[in-house]
Amino acid sequence: MPDASGVWQFVEKTARETFEAANFREIRTPIFESTDLFARSIGSTTDIVTKEMYTFQDRKGRSLTLRPEETAPVVRACVENNLMVPDNVVKLYYIGPMFRYERPQAGRYRQFHQVGVEAFGSDDPSIDAEIIAVAVSLFEKLGLENLRVNINSVGCPDCRPSYLEELKKYFGSKIGEMCDECKKRLEFNPLRILDCKNEACQKYISKAPAPLDYICGKCKADFEKAVKYLKGLKIDFEINNRLVRGLDYYTGTTFEVISGKLGAQNAVCGGGRYDNLVEELGGRKTPAVGFAVGVERIIEILKGSNKLIPSKKLDVFIAAVGEEAMGEGLRLLRELRGLGVSSDMDFIDRSLKAKMKAADRSKAKFTLIIGDEEIKKNAVILRTMEDGSQREVSIDKVAGELSL
Ligand code: HAM
């Protein structure tokens, strides 16, 4: 709604400025993609793919899906357009709506918006730290406090299987006392058990084997380097060995930013490394890392924080009575807008009294009154709305008389 859009514009503008200052360039991808793209990238056993996709058939019977996230579409678009060249880092950002058929609740919507970044072409942990630093500076510029960065490693295809075996072994003896969802997860995606919020399950999850004790030397070294860089940047973070992401494409270091100001849906940002996705989607092997921020969740925090988002004020409102005066009003609107002065007019043929009420409602700084008298004198009455003072000015000199 118009009253709320100021804060949306503020978030989007701040995101653009932050990302562009870090040399990310905008990419815009279609709202829908072939269903197969998401099934292959996000993972066929994930909640998103099994339960949450808006999937439909087009007129030729092809299966399409409203994008539930933007990483896979960005990879697809980059592969198709040959954007990734060896030994070159490509940095992209996006802003737009995503769709997930989730149970709606505070902070969880079926159409929601993300701003996010993806960086392709480097497997060096310095770019993991860069990505996290960009997220943190976005939150700083938005004036958000009390956010916590959680980081973890989910390992790579070389070391994850042995960690999953450990998890299966550990949970195998306890699964009888755990929830039905976890029973399914044990079979298809044991890592997701770590994400279960059920109290009975939590008792066991808290003591489960930690990934950092099982991942391979390379994943561990990369994680430790990212940690070292973050410390060097003086970014506060916590290592959270229960952090798992809801998408299967991640490899190695992953992270989330959590707010203390939200309820159950407290993640404002999620991301990490996904070094195999480009190749899996038909490109050359290209390491990658990125994140996405949930805009609705940011706005929820901003609303609660009483931070004033200055809304734009109209400069000039024109109250012109009669056909000739309306004509002059239209001409003035063109002139003023050409000079960058925001202006509007009462477009209803009615009395001066009614027009002045409209001028009040518009909250403009100045009102220009034009009636038969003024037309004769080639003048307008310039009223400063704050103190009600009025003076006559020549119609040709209006712009110069406005102290904006
Ligand atoms: P994700 O964790 O699924 O990651 O979503 C990122 C953020 O989007 C969440 O932290 C949350 O703020 C917001 N979000 C997710 N679902 C909803 C919803 N139903 N309603 C409101 N907000 C929601 C991804 O989407 C990955 N593509 C992030 C990424 C980019 N990883 C690497 N690059």
PDB file of N, CA and C in Angstrom, residues 174-240:
ATOM      1  N   LYS A 174      17.820 -43.468  18.348  1.00  0.00           N
ATOM      2  CA  LYS A 174      16.918 -42.553  19.070  1.00  0.00           C
ATOM      3  C   LYS A 174      15.660 -42.233  18.285  1.00  0.00           C
ATOM      4  N   ILE A 175      15.631 -42.659  17.030  1.00  0.00           N
ATOM      5  CA  ILE A 175      14.594 -42.168  16.123  1.00  0.00           C
ATOM      6  C   ILE A 175      13.187 -42.557  16.569  1.00  0.00           C
ATOM      7  N   GLY A 176      13.065 -43.665  17.281  1.00  0.00           N
ATOM      8  CA  GLY A 176      11.761 -44.107  17.785  1.00  0.00           C
ATOM      9  C   GLY A 176      11.104 -43.046  18.642  1.00  0.00           C
ATOM     10  N   GLU A 177      11.900 -42.245  19.334  1.00  0.00           N
ATOM     11  CA  GLU A 177      11.334 -41.219  20.223  1.00  0.00           C
ATOM     12  C   GLU A 177      11.274 -39.845  19.553  1.00  0.00           C
ATOM     13  N   MET A 178      11.566 -39.820  18.270  1.00  0.00           N
ATOM     14  CA  MET A 178      11.587 -38.515  17.569  1.00  0.00           C
ATOM     15  C   MET A 178      10.345 -38.364  16.671  1.00  0.00           C
ATOM     16  N   CYS A 179      10.143 -37.145  16.146  1.00  0.00           N
ATOM     17  CA  CYS A 179       8.901 -36.859  15.410  1.00  0.00           C
ATOM     18  C   CYS A 179       8.860 -37.578  14.055  1.00  0.00           C
ATOM     19  N   ASP A 180       7.663 -37.617  13.449  1.00  0.00           N
ATOM     20  CA  ASP A 180       7.479 -38.349  12.189  1.00  0.00           C
ATOM     21  C   ASP A 180       8.321 -37.758  11.060  1.00  0.00           C
ATOM     22  N   GLU A 181       8.401 -36.402  11.063  1.00  0.00           N
ATOM     23  CA  GLU A 181       9.204 -35.726  10.038  1.00  0.00           C
ATOM     24  C   GLU A 181      10.648 -36.212  10.110  1.00  0.00           C
ATOM     25  N   CYS A 182      11.178 -36.273  11.322  1.00  0.00           N
ATOM     26  CA  CYS A 182      12.583 -36.697  11.486  1.00  0.00           C
ATOM     27  C   CYS A 182      12.767 -38.152  11.048  1.00  0.00           C
ATOM     28  N   LYS A 183      11.737 -38.962  11.273  1.00  0.00           N
ATOM     29  CA  LYS A 183      11.833 -40.366  10.830  1.00  0.00           C
ATOM     30  C   LYS A 183      12.054 -40.402   9.327  1.00  0.00           C
ATOM     31  N   LYS A 184      11.297 -39.538   8.609  1.00  0.00           N
ATOM     32  CA  LYS A 184      11.473 -39.490   7.149  1.00  0.00           C
ATOM     33  C   LYS A 184      12.849 -38.931   6.794  1.00  0.00           C
ATOM     34  N   ARG A 185      13.231 -37.890   7.531  1.00  0.00           N
ATOM     35  CA  ARG A 185      14.517 -37.245   7.217  1.00  0.00           C
ATOM     36  C   ARG A 185      15.678 -38.213   7.408  1.00  0.00           C
ATOM     37  N   LEU A 186      15.574 -39.069   8.403  1.00  0.00           N
ATOM     38  CA  LEU A 186      16.677 -40.001   8.675  1.00  0.00           C
ATOM     39  C   LEU A 186      16.972 -40.819   7.427  1.00  0.00           C
ATOM     40  N   GLU A 187      15.891 -41.143   6.715  1.00  0.00           N
ATOM     41  CA  GLU A 187      16.072 -41.953   5.519  1.00  0.00           C
ATOM     42  C   GLU A 187      16.573 -41.119   4.325  1.00  0.00           C
ATOM     43  N   PHE A 188      15.934 -39.930   4.121  1.00  0.00           N
ATOM     44  CA  PHE A 188      16.210 -39.193   2.876  1.00  0.00           C
ATOM     45  C   PHE A 188      17.214 -38.055   3.008  1.00  0.00           C
ATOM     46  N   ASN A 189      17.278 -37.420   4.173  1.00  0.00           N
ATOM     47  CA  ASN A 189      18.098 -36.214   4.296  1.00  0.00           C
ATOM     48  C   ASN A 189      18.434 -35.974   5.773  1.00  0.00           C
ATOM     49  N   PRO A 190      19.325 -36.839   6.333  1.00  0.00           N
ATOM     50  CA  PRO A 190      19.568 -36.798   7.785  1.00  0.00           C
ATOM     51  C   PRO A 190      20.060 -35.440   8.284  1.00  0.00           C
ATOM     52  N   LEU A 191      20.722 -34.660   7.404  1.00  0.00           N
ATOM     53  CA  LEU A 191      21.218 -33.345   7.827  1.00  0.00           C
ATOM     54  C   LEU A 191      20.075 -32.443   8.301  1.00  0.00           C
ATOM     55  N   ARG A 192      18.914 -32.600   7.650  1.00  0.00           N
ATOM     56  CA  ARG A 192      17.775 -31.743   7.974  1.00  0.00           C
ATOM     57  C   ARG A 192      17.238 -32.001   9.381  1.00  0.00           C
ATOM     58  N   ILE A 193      17.562 -33.158   9.949  1.00  0.00           N
ATOM     59  CA  ILE A 193      17.108 -33.424  11.324  1.00  0.00           C
ATOM     60  C   ILE A 193      17.621 -32.317  12.255  1.00  0.00           C
ATOM     61  N   LEU A 194      18.839 -31.829  11.974  1.00  0.00           N
ATOM     62  CA  LEU A 194      19.446 -30.822  12.858  1.00  0.00           C
ATOM     63  C   LEU A 194      18.616 -29.542  12.915  1.00  0.00           C
ATOM     64  N   ASP A 195      17.733 -29.360  11.943  1.00  0.00           N
ATOM     65  CA  ASP A 195      16.924 -28.158  11.850  1.00  0.00           C
ATOM     66  C   ASP A 195      15.564 -28.314  12.534  1.00  0.00           C
ATOM     67  N   CYS A 196      15.263 -29.486  13.077  1.00  0.00           N
ATOM     68  CA  CYS A 196      13.935 -29.733  13.654  1.00  0.00           C
ATOM     69  C   CYS A 196      13.763 -28.948  14.952  1.00  0.00           C
ATOM     70  N   LYS A 197      12.598 -28.282  15.068  1.00  0.00           N
ATOM     71  CA  LYS A 197      12.370 -27.436  16.251  1.00  0.00           C
ATOM     72  C   LYS A 197      11.603 -28.189  17.352  1.00  0.00           C
ATOM     73  N   ASN A 198      11.157 -29.392  17.035  1.00  0.00           N
ATOM     74  CA  ASN A 198      10.385 -30.195  17.984  1.00  0.00           C
ATOM     75  C   ASN A 198      11.183 -30.441  19.284  1.00  0.00           C
ATOM     76  N   GLU A 199      10.525 -30.226  20.422  1.00  0.00           N
ATOM     77  CA  GLU A 199      11.250 -30.301  21.704  1.00  0.00           C
ATOM     78  C   GLU A 199      11.845 -31.681  21.971  1.00  0.00           C
ATOM     79  N   ALA A 200      11.027 -32.704  21.680  1.00  0.00           N
ATOM     80  CA  ALA A 200      11.493 -34.079  21.934  1.00  0.00           C
ATOM     81  C   ALA A 200      12.739 -34.371  21.091  1.00  0.00           C
ATOM     82  N   CYS A 201      12.753 -33.849  19.872  1.00  0.00           N
ATOM     83  CA  CYS A 201      13.895 -34.092  18.979  1.00  0.00           C
ATOM     84  C   CYS A 201      15.108 -33.273  19.413  1.00  0.00           C
ATOM     85  N   GLN A 202      14.846 -32.052  19.872  1.00  0.00           N
ATOM     86  CA  GLN A 202      15.932 -31.152  20.269  1.00  0.00           C
ATOM     87  C   GLN A 202      16.874 -31.782  21.296  1.00  0.00           C
ATOM     88  N   LYS A 203      16.265 -32.545  22.209  1.00  0.00           N
ATOM     89  CA  LYS A 203      17.041 -33.212  23.275  1.00  0.00           C
ATOM     90  C   LYS A 203      18.194 -34.015  22.665  1.00  0.00           C
ATOM     91  N   TYR A 204      17.915 -34.697  21.562  1.00  0.00           N
ATOM     92  CA  TYR A 204      18.951 -35.523  20.918  1.00  0.00           C
ATOM     93  C   TYR A 204      19.822 -34.710  19.969  1.00  0.00           C
ATOM     94  N   ILE A 205      19.159 -33.741  19.303  1.00  0.00           N
ATOM     95  CA  ILE A 205      19.902 -32.944  18.312  1.00  0.00           C
ATOM     96  C   ILE A 205      21.060 -32.196  18.964  1.00  0.00           C
ATOM     97  N   SER A 206      20.816 -31.694  20.182  1.00  0.00           N
ATOM     98  CA  SER A 206      21.858 -30.889  20.828  1.00  0.00           C
ATOM     99  C   SER A 206      23.143 -31.696  21.063  1.00  0.00           C
ATOM    100  N   LYS A 207      23.006 -33.028  21.127  1.00  0.00           N
ATOM    101  CA  LYS A 207      24.215 -33.834  21.396  1.00  0.00           C
ATOM    102  C   LYS A 207      24.717 -34.572  20.144  1.00  0.00           C
ATOM    103  N   ALA A 208      24.136 -34.247  18.997  1.00  0.00           N
ATOM    104  CA  ALA A 208      24.511 -34.960  17.763  1.00  0.00           C
ATOM    105  C   ALA A 208      25.942 -34.600  17.341  1.00  0.00           C
ATOM    106  N   PRO A 209      26.584 -35.472  16.561  1.00  0.00           N
ATOM    107  CA  PRO A 209      27.935 -35.165  16.078  1.00  0.00           C
ATOM    108  C   PRO A 209      27.942 -33.853  15.289  1.00  0.00           C
ATOM    109  N   ALA A 210      29.009 -33.062  15.457  1.00  0.00           N
ATOM    110  CA  ALA A 210      29.103 -31.763  14.780  1.00  0.00           C
ATOM    111  C   ALA A 210      29.843 -31.911  13.460  1.00  0.00           C
ATOM    112  N   PRO A 211      29.368 -31.234  12.398  1.00  0.00           N
ATOM    113  CA  PRO A 211      30.013 -31.396  11.094  1.00  0.00           C
ATOM    114  C   PRO A 211      31.490 -31.017  11.100  1.00  0.00           C
ATOM    115  N   LEU A 212      31.828 -29.999  11.898  1.00  0.00           N
ATOM    116  CA  LEU A 212      33.219 -29.531  11.866  1.00  0.00           C
ATOM    117  C   LEU A 212      34.203 -30.612  12.339  1.00  0.00           C
ATOM    118  N   ASP A 213      33.697 -31.615  13.064  1.00  0.00           N
ATOM    119  CA  ASP A 213      34.572 -32.723  13.501  1.00  0.00           C
ATOM    120  C   ASP A 213      34.731 -33.791  12.430  1.00  0.00           C
ATOM    121  N   TYR A 214      33.941 -33.703  11.344  1.00  0.00           N
ATOM    122  CA  TYR A 214      33.958 -34.791  10.352  1.00  0.00           C
ATOM    123  C   TYR A 214      34.340 -34.346   8.948  1.00  0.00           C
ATOM    124  N   ILE A 215      34.257 -33.033   8.683  1.00  0.00           N
ATOM    125  CA  ILE A 215      34.517 -32.593   7.304  1.00  0.00           C
ATOM    126  C   ILE A 215      35.990 -32.773   6.930  1.00  0.00           C
ATOM    127  N   CYS A 216      36.277 -32.757   5.620  1.00  0.00           N
ATOM    128  CA  CYS A 216      37.635 -33.047   5.141  1.00  0.00           C
ATOM    129  C   CYS A 216      38.576 -31.862   5.386  1.00  0.00           C
ATOM    130  N   GLY A 217      39.862 -32.122   5.175  1.00  0.00           N
ATOM    131  CA  GLY A 217      40.884 -31.108   5.430  1.00  0.00           C
ATOM    132  C   GLY A 217      40.623 -29.825   4.663  1.00  0.00           C
ATOM    133  N   LYS A 218      40.225 -29.944   3.399  1.00  0.00           N
ATOM    134  CA  LYS A 218      40.026 -28.735   2.573  1.00  0.00           C
ATOM    135  C   LYS A 218      38.848 -27.906   3.108  1.00  0.00           C
ATOM    136  N   CYS A 219      37.718 -28.582   3.380  1.00  0.00           N
ATOM    137  CA  CYS A 219      36.539 -27.849   3.897  1.00  0.00           C
ATOM    138  C   CYS A 219      36.884 -27.171   5.222  1.00  0.00           C
ATOM    139  N   LYS A 220      37.625 -27.897   6.060  1.00  0.00           N
ATOM    140  CA  LYS A 220      37.966 -27.355   7.376  1.00  0.00           C
ATOM    141  C   LYS A 220      38.910 -26.159   7.229  1.00  0.00           C
ATOM    142  N   ALA A 221      39.913 -26.305   6.366  1.00  0.00           N
ATOM    143  CA  ALA A 221      40.883 -25.209   6.181  1.00  0.00           C
ATOM    144  C   ALA A 221      40.174 -23.981   5.607  1.00  0.00           C
ATOM    145  N   ASP A 222      39.275 -24.194   4.640  1.00  0.00           N
ATOM    146  CA  ASP A 222      38.533 -23.071   4.054  1.00  0.00           C
ATOM    147  C   ASP A 222      37.685 -22.369   5.111  1.00  0.00           C
ATOM    148  N   PHE A 223      37.031 -23.194   5.922  1.00  0.00           N
ATOM    149  CA  PHE A 223      36.186 -22.634   6.986  1.00  0.00           C
ATOM    150  C   PHE A 223      37.040 -21.797   7.936  1.00  0.00           C
ATOM    151  N   GLU A 224      38.190 -22.344   8.316  1.00  0.00           N
ATOM    152  CA  GLU A 224      39.040 -21.627   9.279  1.00  0.00           C
ATOM    153  C   GLU A 224      39.589 -20.325   8.687  1.00  0.00           C
ATOM    154  N   LYS A 225      39.880 -20.357   7.387  1.00  0.00           N
ATOM    155  CA  LYS A 225      40.364 -19.113   6.758  1.00  0.00           C
ATOM    156  C   LYS A 225      39.253 -18.065   6.745  1.00  0.00           C
ATOM    157  N   ALA A 226      38.040 -18.493   6.413  1.00  0.00           N
ATOM    158  CA  ALA A 226      36.910 -17.535   6.395  1.00  0.00           C
ATOM    159  C   ALA A 226      36.741 -16.936   7.791  1.00  0.00           C
ATOM    160  N   VAL A 227      36.840 -17.789   8.804  1.00  0.00           N
ATOM    161  CA  VAL A 227      36.713 -17.335  10.196  1.00  0.00           C
ATOM    162  C   VAL A 227      37.792 -16.301  10.517  1.00  0.00           C
ATOM    163  N   LYS A 228      39.023 -16.582  10.068  1.00  0.00           N
ATOM    164  CA  LYS A 228      40.131 -15.668  10.332  1.00  0.00           C
ATOM    165  C   LYS A 228      39.876 -14.308   9.656  1.00  0.00           C
ATOM    166  N   TYR A 229      39.413 -14.362   8.416  1.00  0.00           N
ATOM    167  CA  TYR A 229      39.133 -13.095   7.720  1.00  0.00           C
ATOM    168  C   TYR A 229      38.024 -12.300   8.432  1.00  0.00           C
ATOM    169  N   LEU A 230      37.009 -13.021   8.881  1.00  0.00           N
ATOM    170  CA  LEU A 230      35.900 -12.326   9.561  1.00  0.00           C
ATOM    171  C   LEU A 230      36.394 -11.659  10.839  1.00  0.00           C
ATOM    172  N   LYS A 231      37.282 -12.363  11.540  1.00  0.00           N
ATOM    173  CA  LYS A 231      37.845 -11.762  12.764  1.00  0.00           C
ATOM    174  C   LYS A 231      38.621 -10.510  12.405  1.00  0.00           C
ATOM    175  N   GLY A 232      39.392 -10.590  11.316  1.00  0.00           N
ATOM    176  CA  GLY A 232      40.168  -9.430  10.851  1.00  0.00           C
ATOM    177  C   GLY A 232      39.262  -8.259  10.504  1.00  0.00           C
ATOM    178  N   LEU A 233      38.052  -8.564  10.024  1.00  0.00           N
ATOM    179  CA  LEU A 233      37.088  -7.511   9.668  1.00  0.00           C
ATOM    180  C   LEU A 233      36.316  -7.009  10.890  1.00  0.00           C
ATOM    181  N   LYS A 234      36.588  -7.625  12.035  1.00  0.00           N
ATOM    182  CA  LYS A 234      35.883  -7.303  13.287  1.00  0.00           C
ATOM    183  C   LYS A 234      34.369  -7.489  13.145  1.00  0.00           C
ATOM    184  N   ILE A 235      33.994  -8.530  12.411  1.00  0.00           N
ATOM    185  CA  ILE A 235      32.574  -8.865  12.296  1.00  0.00           C
ATOM    186  C   ILE A 235      32.263  -9.919  13.368  1.00  0.00           C
ATOM    187  N   ASP A 236      31.282  -9.628  14.194  1.00  0.00           N
ATOM    188  CA  ASP A 236      30.903 -10.587  15.231  1.00  0.00           C
ATOM    189  C   ASP A 236      30.160 -11.746  14.604  1.00  0.00           C
ATOM    190  N   PHE A 237      30.498 -12.948  14.997  1.00  0.00           N
ATOM    191  CA  PHE A 237      29.777 -14.114  14.475  1.00  0.00           C
ATOM    192  C   PHE A 237      29.865 -15.235  15.500  1.00  0.00           C
ATOM    193  N   GLU A 238      28.995 -16.218  15.324  1.00  0.00           N
ATOM    194  CA  GLU A 238      29.065 -17.410  16.173  1.00  0.00           C
ATOM    195  C   GLU A 238      29.183 -18.617  15.276  1.00  0.00           C
ATOM    196  N   ILE A 239      29.993 -19.574  15.682  1.00  0.00           N
ATOM    197  CA  ILE A 239      30.032 -20.833  14.942  1.00  0.00           C
ATOM    198  C   ILE A 239      28.864 -21.667  15.464  1.00  0.00           C
ATOM    199  N   ASN A 240      27.962 -22.033  14.578  1.00  0.00           N
ATOM    200  CA  ASN A 240      26.772 -22.771  14.994  1.00  0.00           C
ATOM    201  C   ASN A 240      26.764 -24.106  14.259  1.00  0.00           C
TER     202      ASN A 240
END
